[in-house]
Amino acid sequence: MKKTSTRLADGRELIYYDQRDDSVRDAVDRRPLDPTVTTSEVRRDPLLGDSIAVASHRQGRIYHPPADECPLCPSQGDRLSEIPDSSYDAVVFENRFPSLAGDSGRCEVVCFTSDHNASFADLTEEQTRLVLDAWTDRTSELSHLPSVEQVFCFENRGAEIGVTLGHPHGQIYAYPFTTPRTALMLRSVAAHKEATGGENLFDAVLERELADGRVVLEGHHWVAFVPYAAHWPYEVHLYPKRRVPDLLALDEEARTEFPQVYLELLRRFDRIFGEGEPPTPYISAWHQAPFGALEEFEGVNRDDFALHLELFTIRRTSGKLKFLAGSESGMNVFINDVPPEFAAQRLREVASS
């Protein structure tokens, strides 16, 4: 992998990740852009103890542009985009309309491919490995920023999820705090460790899932399963078999196998609802250990956390979506219409030939 860092016309950082070491990236952003102005502010809810980002400047972000005006495609002639070069393998750049900025963290966009009409599932194993390396590199770089405590790499796919740009891309949020979902996991890990005299909860969960029959697919270094208490209609958790706290700690064997397993998962998601259905909307989310202090989680350190990816869709059946209504939105109590055992069986049935 070759990494080339440059700057856009308004000062934001842009980074090319290339498969070839001889790639030259010297194109200049020719757009007349004013410096980016953000209004991001993090406020803490005193009752729930969580944090909310207020970012009013995002109201003006680009919304469903036509394909020939896509800001994530390479620049061509007089059609200038966020990527100055006329081609690229993978690109990461600072979001022009970030939810988090400055002392409140940082937001980046990850373009998986220059092909506007592709999806992540269309990538080759080599392209997928390049994206994995980019996620890893950005996790490392962002973790060293003084305001950052946790790095979150994710992909939203589909208009049903709220995606406003059709080009295959994901995002990276660098939070100035430990996110509520991660904090809940760490509290559970701490309680389990104390109750069992030192057993790791993630290890126990993985052992249970391997025994209970909800495994979707398994490689030498990764295993994917539908969790016992899945929140979403079709939800798969992908774990490396060797527990590591973050992407940085994956060994070469796990990195090599990841593209095979992940691409197969994504392709199965597109086959869940049968032929003729539109692409399955999904969220794909990496969970990594925070880089900040963990004193509030007594007895727990970073190595107790298990890196894993959670992949889920809000589509519950053909033509119908799972909405977060009263119980979910009002009380955070999920009601799942699809039994996890059925979801696992269905995902095994649609395995590619």
CSV table of C-alpha atoms in Angstrom, one decimal:
chain,number,residue,atom,x,y,z
A,1,MET,CA,0.0,0.0,0.0
A,2,LYS,CA,1.2,3.5,-0.9
A,3,LYS,CA,-0.2,6.5,1.1
A,4,THR,CA,-0.1,10.0,-0.2
A,5,SER,CA,-1.4,12.9,1.8
A,6,THR,CA,-2.4,16.3,0.3
A,7,ARG,CA,-4.7,19.2,0.9
A,8,LEU,CA,-7.9,20.3,-0.7
A,9,ALA,CA,-8.5,24.0,-1.7
A,10,ASP,CA,-10.2,24.8,1.7
A,11,GLY,CA,-7.3,23.2,3.7
A,12,ARG,CA,-8.9,19.9,4.5
A,13,GLU,CA,-6.7,16.8,4.4
A,14,LEU,CA,-7.1,14.2,1.6
A,15,ILE,CA,-5.2,10.9,1.6
A,16,TYR,CA,-4.9,8.5,-1.4
A,17,TYR,CA,-4.4,4.8,-0.7
A,18,ASP,CA,-2.9,3.0,-3.7
A,19,GLN,CA,-2.3,-0.7,-4.4
A,20,ARG,CA,0.8,0.2,-6.6
A,21,ASP,CA,3.9,1.7,-5.0
A,22,ASP,CA,4.6,3.8,-8.2
A,23,SER,CA,1.3,5.7,-8.2
A,24,VAL,CA,1.8,9.5,-8.4
A,25,ARG,CA,-0.8,11.7,-6.8
A,26,ASP,CA,0.0,15.4,-7.5
A,27,ALA,CA,-3.3,16.7,-8.8
A,28,VAL,CA,-4.3,20.1,-7.4
A,29,ASP,CA,-7.8,20.9,-6.2
A,30,ARG,CA,-8.9,23.7,-8.6
A,31,ARG,CA,-12.2,24.6,-6.9
A,32,PRO,CA,-12.6,28.1,-5.5
A,33,LEU,CA,-13.5,27.0,-2.0
A,34,ASP,CA,-13.7,29.1,1.1
A,35,PRO,CA,-12.2,27.8,4.3
A,36,THR,CA,-14.5,25.3,6.0
A,37,VAL,CA,-16.6,26.8,8.9
A,38,THR,CA,-18.2,24.4,11.3
A,39,THR,CA,-20.4,24.9,14.4
A,40,SER,CA,-19.9,21.4,16.0
A,41,GLU,CA,-20.6,21.4,19.7
A,42,VAL,CA,-20.8,18.4,22.1
A,43,ARG,CA,-23.3,18.7,24.9
A,44,ARG,CA,-23.8,16.2,27.7
A,45,ASP,CA,-27.2,15.0,28.8
A,46,PRO,CA,-27.2,15.2,32.7
A,47,LEU,CA,-30.0,12.6,33.0
A,48,LEU,CA,-28.8,9.9,30.6
A,49,GLY,CA,-25.1,10.7,31.0
A,50,ASP,CA,-24.5,10.5,27.2
A,51,SER,CA,-23.3,13.1,24.8
A,52,ILE,CA,-25.0,14.8,21.8
A,53,ALA,CA,-23.3,16.5,18.9
A,54,VAL,CA,-25.0,19.7,17.8
A,55,ALA,CA,-23.9,20.6,14.2
A,56,SER,CA,-26.3,23.0,12.5
A,57,HIS,CA,-24.0,23.6,9.6
A,58,ARG,CA,-24.9,20.1,8.3
A,59,GLN,CA,-28.3,21.4,7.1
A,60,GLY,CA,-26.5,22.7,4.0
A,61,ARG,CA,-24.7,19.4,3.0
A,62,ILE,CA,-25.1,17.9,-0.4
A,63,TYR,CA,-28.3,15.9,-0.8
A,64,HIS,CA,-28.9,13.3,-3.4
A,65,PRO,CA,-27.0,14.9,-6.3
A,66,PRO,CA,-27.4,13.4,-9.8
A,67,ALA,CA,-24.7,10.8,-10.7
A,68,ASP,CA,-22.9,13.3,-13.0
A,69,GLU,CA,-22.5,15.7,-10.1
A,70,CYS,CA,-21.3,13.2,-7.5
A,71,PRO,CA,-18.7,14.8,-5.3
A,72,LEU,CA,-17.0,11.4,-4.6
A,73,CYS,CA,-16.2,10.5,-8.2
A,74,PRO,CA,-12.8,11.5,-9.5
A,75,SER,CA,-12.5,14.9,-11.1
A,76,GLN,CA,-12.8,14.8,-14.9
A,77,GLY,CA,-12.0,17.8,-17.1
A,78,ASP,CA,-14.1,20.8,-15.9
A,79,ARG,CA,-16.2,18.6,-13.5
A,80,LEU,CA,-14.4,19.1,-10.3
A,81,SER,CA,-15.1,17.0,-7.2
A,82,GLU,CA,-13.7,16.3,-3.7
A,83,ILE,CA,-11.1,14.1,-5.3
A,84,PRO,CA,-8.8,16.2,-7.5
A,85,ASP,CA,-7.2,13.2,-9.4
A,86,SER,CA,-8.9,11.6,-12.4
A,87,SER,CA,-8.7,8.1,-10.8
A,88,TYR,CA,-8.1,6.5,-7.4
A,89,ASP,CA,-8.1,3.2,-5.6
A,90,ALA,CA,-9.3,4.3,-2.2
A,91,VAL,CA,-9.4,7.8,-0.7
A,92,VAL,CA,-10.0,9.3,2.7
A,93,PHE,CA,-10.7,13.0,3.3
A,94,GLU,CA,-12.0,15.3,6.0
A,95,ASN,CA,-15.7,15.7,5.8
A,96,ARG,CA,-16.8,19.1,4.5
A,97,PHE,CA,-19.9,18.9,6.8
A,98,PRO,CA,-18.6,17.2,9.9
A,99,SER,CA,-20.7,16.2,12.9
A,100,LEU,CA,-17.5,16.5,15.0
A,101,ALA,CA,-14.6,19.0,14.5
A,102,GLY,CA,-11.8,20.6,16.3
A,103,ASP,CA,-11.8,20.0,20.0
A,104,SER,CA,-15.0,18.0,19.5
A,105,GLY,CA,-13.3,15.3,17.4
A,106,ARG,CA,-13.0,14.7,13.6
A,107,CYS,CA,-15.1,13.2,10.8
A,108,GLU,CA,-13.7,11.6,7.6
A,109,VAL,CA,-15.1,10.2,4.5
A,110,VAL,CA,-13.8,6.9,3.0
A,111,CYS,CA,-14.3,6.3,-0.7
A,112,PHE,CA,-14.0,2.5,-1.3
A,113,THR,CA,-13.7,2.7,-5.1
A,114,SER,CA,-13.9,5.3,-7.9
A,115,ASP,CA,-16.7,3.2,-9.6
A,116,HIS,CA,-19.9,5.2,-8.8
A,117,ASN,CA,-22.2,2.2,-9.7
A,118,ALA,CA,-20.4,-0.3,-7.5
A,119,SER,CA,-21.0,-1.4,-3.9
A,120,PHE,CA,-18.6,-2.8,-1.3
A,121,ALA,CA,-19.8,-6.3,-2.2
A,122,ASP,CA,-18.5,-5.7,-5.8
A,123,LEU,CA,-14.9,-5.1,-4.7
A,124,THR,CA,-12.2,-7.6,-5.2
A,125,GLU,CA,-10.3,-9.1,-2.3
A,126,GLU,CA,-7.3,-6.9,-3.1
A,127,GLN,CA,-9.5,-3.8,-3.0
A,128,THR,CA,-11.1,-4.9,0.3
A,129,ARG,CA,-7.7,-5.5,1.8
A,130,LEU,CA,-6.7,-1.9,0.8
A,131,VAL,CA,-9.8,-0.5,2.5
A,132,LEU,CA,-9.0,-2.6,5.6
A,133,ASP,CA,-5.5,-1.1,5.6
A,134,ALA,CA,-6.9,2.4,5.2
A,135,TRP,CA,-9.2,1.8,8.2
A,136,THR,CA,-6.3,0.6,10.2
A,137,ASP,CA,-4.1,3.5,9.2
A,138,ARG,CA,-6.7,6.1,10.0
A,139,THR,CA,-7.4,4.4,13.4
A,140,SER,CA,-3.8,4.8,14.2
A,141,GLU,CA,-3.5,8.4,13.1
A,142,LEU,CA,-6.7,9.6,14.7
A,143,SER,CA,-6.0,7.9,18.0
A,144,HIS,CA,-3.0,10.2,18.4
A,145,LEU,CA,-5.1,13.4,18.2
A,146,PRO,CA,-5.3,14.9,21.7
A,147,SER,CA,-9.1,15.3,21.6
A,148,VAL,CA,-9.9,11.7,20.5
A,149,GLU,CA,-10.8,8.9,22.7
A,150,GLN,CA,-12.5,6.4,20.3
A,151,VAL,CA,-12.3,5.8,16.6
A,152,PHE,CA,-15.4,4.4,14.8
A,153,CYS,CA,-15.2,3.1,11.2
A,154,PHE,CA,-18.6,2.4,9.5
A,155,GLU,CA,-20.6,2.3,6.3
A,156,ASN,CA,-24.2,3.3,5.8
A,157,ARG,CA,-25.6,1.8,2.7
A,158,GLY,CA,-29.0,2.6,1.1
A,159,ALA,CA,-31.4,5.5,1.0
A,160,GLU,CA,-33.5,3.7,3.6
A,161,ILE,CA,-30.6,4.2,6.0
A,162,GLY,CA,-30.5,7.9,5.2
A,163,VAL,CA,-27.5,7.9,2.8
A,164,THR,CA,-27.5,11.1,0.7
A,165,LEU,CA,-24.6,10.2,-1.7
A,166,GLY,CA,-25.0,7.1,-3.8
A,167,HIS,CA,-21.3,6.5,-4.4
A,168,PRO,CA,-19.9,3.6,-2.4
A,169,HIS,CA,-18.3,5.1,0.7
A,170,GLY,CA,-18.1,5.0,4.5
A,171,GLN,CA,-17.2,7.3,7.3
A,172,ILE,CA,-14.9,7.5,10.3
A,173,TYR,CA,-15.8,9.3,13.4
A,174,ALA,CA,-13.2,10.2,16.0
A,175,TYR,CA,-15.0,10.9,19.2
A,176,PRO,CA,-13.8,13.0,22.1
A,177,PHE,CA,-15.4,10.5,24.5
A,178,THR,CA,-16.2,6.8,24.9
A,179,THR,CA,-19.5,6.2,23.1
A,180,PRO,CA,-22.5,5.0,25.2
A,181,ARG,CA,-22.7,1.7,23.4
A,182,THR,CA,-19.1,0.9,24.1
A,183,ALA,CA,-19.4,2.0,27.7
A,184,LEU,CA,-22.3,-0.4,28.2
A,185,MET,CA,-20.1,-3.2,26.8
A,186,LEU,CA,-17.3,-2.3,29.1
A,187,ARG,CA,-19.5,-2.2,32.2
A,188,SER,CA,-20.8,-5.7,31.3
A,189,VAL,CA,-17.2,-6.9,30.8
A,190,ALA,CA,-16.2,-5.5,34.2
A,191,ALA,CA,-19.2,-7.1,36.0
A,192,HIS,CA,-18.6,-10.5,34.3
A,193,LYS,CA,-14.9,-10.4,35.1
A,194,GLU,CA,-15.6,-9.7,38.7
A,195,ALA,CA,-18.4,-12.3,39.0
A,196,THR,CA,-16.4,-15.1,37.4
A,197,GLY,CA,-13.0,-14.5,38.9
A,198,GLY,CA,-11.5,-13.1,35.7
A,199,GLU,CA,-13.3,-14.7,32.7
A,200,ASN,CA,-13.6,-12.5,29.6
A,201,LEU,CA,-17.2,-11.8,28.6
A,202,PHE,CA,-16.4,-11.5,24.9
A,203,ASP,CA,-14.7,-14.9,25.0
A,204,ALA,CA,-17.7,-16.4,26.8
A,205,VAL,CA,-20.1,-15.0,24.2
A,206,LEU,CA,-18.1,-16.2,21.3
A,207,GLU,CA,-17.9,-19.7,22.8
A,208,ARG,CA,-21.7,-19.8,23.4
A,209,GLU,CA,-22.4,-18.7,19.8
A,210,LEU,CA,-20.1,-21.3,18.4
A,211,ALA,CA,-22.0,-23.9,20.3
A,212,ASP,CA,-25.6,-22.7,19.9
A,213,GLY,CA,-26.0,-23.1,16.1
A,214,ARG,CA,-26.3,-19.5,15.0
A,215,VAL,CA,-23.0,-19.4,13.1
A,216,VAL,CA,-23.4,-18.1,9.6
A,217,LEU,CA,-19.9,-18.8,8.3
A,218,GLU,CA,-16.5,-19.6,9.7
A,219,GLY,CA,-13.0,-19.3,8.5
A,220,HIS,CA,-9.7,-20.1,10.1
A,221,HIS,CA,-9.4,-16.7,11.7
A,222,TRP,CA,-12.9,-15.2,11.6
A,223,VAL,CA,-16.4,-16.3,12.6
A,224,ALA,CA,-19.7,-14.7,11.8
A,225,PHE,CA,-22.9,-15.4,13.8
A,226,VAL,CA,-26.3,-14.0,14.5
A,227,PRO,CA,-26.3,-13.1,18.2
A,228,TYR,CA,-28.7,-14.7,20.7
A,229,ALA,CA,-30.3,-11.4,21.5
A,230,ALA,CA,-30.2,-9.8,18.0
A,231,HIS,CA,-31.7,-6.3,18.0
A,232,TRP,CA,-32.3,-6.2,14.2
A,233,PRO,CA,-34.2,-8.5,11.8
A,234,TYR,CA,-30.9,-9.7,10.1
A,235,GLU,CA,-27.9,-8.9,12.2
A,236,VAL,CA,-24.5,-10.6,12.0
A,237,HIS,CA,-21.5,-10.1,14.3
A,238,LEU,CA,-18.1,-10.8,12.8
A,239,TYR,CA,-15.2,-11.6,15.3
A,240,PRO,CA,-11.6,-12.5,14.8
A,241,LYS,CA,-11.1,-15.8,16.7
A,242,ARG,CA,-8.1,-14.3,18.4
A,243,ARG,CA,-9.3,-11.5,20.7
A,244,VAL,CA,-7.7,-8.2,19.9
A,245,PRO,CA,-8.8,-4.7,21.0
A,246,ASP,CA,-8.6,-2.9,17.7
A,247,LEU,CA,-7.8,-3.0,14.0
A,248,LEU,CA,-4.1,-2.3,14.7
A,249,ALA,CA,-3.7,-5.5,16.6
A,250,LEU,CA,-4.9,-7.9,13.8
A,251,ASP,CA,-2.2,-10.2,12.7
A,252,GLU,CA,-1.3,-10.8,9.0
A,253,GLU,CA,-3.3,-14.1,8.8
A,254,ALA,CA,-6.5,-12.4,10.0
A,255,ARG,CA,-6.0,-9.5,7.6
A,256,THR,CA,-5.5,-11.8,4.7
A,257,GLU,CA,-8.6,-13.8,5.4
A,258,PHE,CA,-10.9,-10.9,6.2
A,259,PRO,CA,-11.7,-9.9,2.6
A,260,GLN,CA,-12.9,-13.4,1.8
A,261,VAL,CA,-15.2,-13.6,4.8
A,262,TYR,CA,-16.5,-10.0,4.7
A,263,LEU,CA,-17.3,-10.0,1.0
A,264,GLU,CA,-19.2,-13.3,1.3
A,265,LEU,CA,-21.3,-11.8,4.2
A,266,LEU,CA,-22.2,-8.7,2.2
A,267,ARG,CA,-23.1,-10.8,-0.9
A,268,ARG,CA,-25.4,-13.0,1.3
A,269,PHE,CA,-27.1,-9.9,2.6
A,270,ASP,CA,-28.0,-8.9,-0.9
A,271,ARG,CA,-29.6,-12.4,-1.4
A,272,ILE,CA,-31.6,-12.6,1.8
A,273,PHE,CA,-34.9,-11.3,0.2
A,274,GLY,CA,-34.6,-13.1,-3.1
A,275,GLU,CA,-34.2,-12.2,-6.7
A,276,GLY,CA,-35.6,-8.9,-8.0
A,277,GLU,CA,-35.4,-7.1,-4.7
A,278,PRO,CA,-33.5,-3.8,-4.5
A,279,PRO,CA,-30.1,-3.9,-2.8
A,280,THR,CA,-30.3,-4.6,0.9
A,281,PRO,CA,-29.8,-1.4,3.0
A,282,TYR,CA,-27.4,-2.0,5.9
A,283,ILE,CA,-25.1,-0.5,8.5
A,284,SER,CA,-21.7,-2.0,8.9
A,285,ALA,CA,-19.9,-0.9,12.1
A,286,TRP,CA,-16.5,-1.6,13.6
A,287,HIS,CA,-16.4,-1.7,17.4
A,288,GLN,CA,-12.9,-0.9,18.7
A,289,ALA,CA,-11.6,-0.4,22.3
A,290,PRO,CA,-11.4,3.3,23.3
A,291,PHE,CA,-8.0,4.9,23.4
A,292,GLY,CA,-8.8,7.0,26.4
A,293,ALA,CA,-8.6,6.1,30.1
A,294,LEU,CA,-10.8,3.3,31.4
A,295,GLU,CA,-10.7,4.1,35.1
A,296,GLU,CA,-14.5,4.2,35.4
A,297,PHE,CA,-14.7,0.6,34.3
A,298,GLU,CA,-13.0,-0.9,37.3
A,299,GLY,CA,-10.7,-3.8,36.6
A,300,VAL,CA,-11.0,-3.6,32.8
A,301,ASN,CA,-8.2,-2.6,30.4
A,302,ARG,CA,-8.1,-2.2,26.6
A,303,ASP,CA,-7.1,-5.8,26.0
A,304,ASP,CA,-10.3,-7.0,27.6
A,305,PHE,CA,-12.3,-5.5,24.7
A,306,ALA,CA,-12.8,-7.6,21.6
A,307,LEU,CA,-12.7,-5.9,18.2
A,308,HIS,CA,-15.7,-6.9,16.1
A,309,LEU,CA,-17.9,-5.8,13.2
A,310,GLU,CA,-21.6,-5.6,13.5
A,311,LEU,CA,-23.6,-5.8,10.2
A,312,PHE,CA,-27.3,-5.3,10.1
A,313,THR,CA,-30.2,-4.3,7.9
A,314,ILE,CA,-33.4,-2.5,8.8
A,315,ARG,CA,-35.4,-4.5,6.2
A,316,ARG,CA,-37.4,-7.1,8.0
A,317,THR,CA,-39.0,-8.8,5.0
A,318,SER,CA,-39.6,-8.1,1.3
A,319,GLY,CA,-40.8,-4.5,0.9
A,320,LYS,CA,-41.0,-3.8,4.6
A,321,LEU,CA,-38.7,-1.9,7.0
A,322,LYS,CA,-38.1,-2.2,10.7
A,323,PHE,CA,-38.9,1.2,12.2
A,324,LEU,CA,-37.7,2.3,15.6
A,325,ALA,CA,-41.0,3.2,17.0
A,326,GLY,CA,-42.3,3.8,20.6
A,327,SER,CA,-40.5,1.0,22.5
A,328,GLU,CA,-37.3,1.3,20.6
A,329,SER,CA,-37.1,5.1,20.4
A,330,GLY,CA,-38.8,5.9,23.6
A,331,MET,CA,-37.4,3.3,25.9
A,332,ASN,CA,-34.5,1.7,24.0
A,333,VAL,CA,-36.2,-1.7,24.2
A,334,PHE,CA,-35.9,-3.4,20.8
A,335,ILE,CA,-38.6,-5.8,19.5
A,336,ASN,CA,-37.3,-8.1,16.8
A,337,ASP,CA,-39.8,-9.6,14.3
A,338,VAL,CA,-37.3,-12.2,13.0
A,339,PRO,CA,-36.0,-14.9,15.4
A,340,PRO,CA,-32.2,-15.0,15.4
A,341,GLU,CA,-32.2,-18.7,14.7
A,342,PHE,CA,-34.3,-18.2,11.5
A,343,ALA,CA,-32.1,-15.3,10.4
A,344,ALA,CA,-29.0,-17.5,10.8
A,345,GLN,CA,-30.5,-20.3,8.9
A,346,ARG,CA,-31.6,-18.0,6.1
A,347,LEU,CA,-28.1,-16.5,5.8
A,348,ARG,CA,-26.7,-20.0,5.5
A,349,GLU,CA,-29.2,-20.9,2.8
A,350,VAL,CA,-28.2,-18.1,0.6
A,351,ALA,CA,-24.5,-19.0,0.5
A,352,SER,CA,-22.9,-18.5,-2.9
A,353,SER,CA,-22.2,-21.6,-5.0
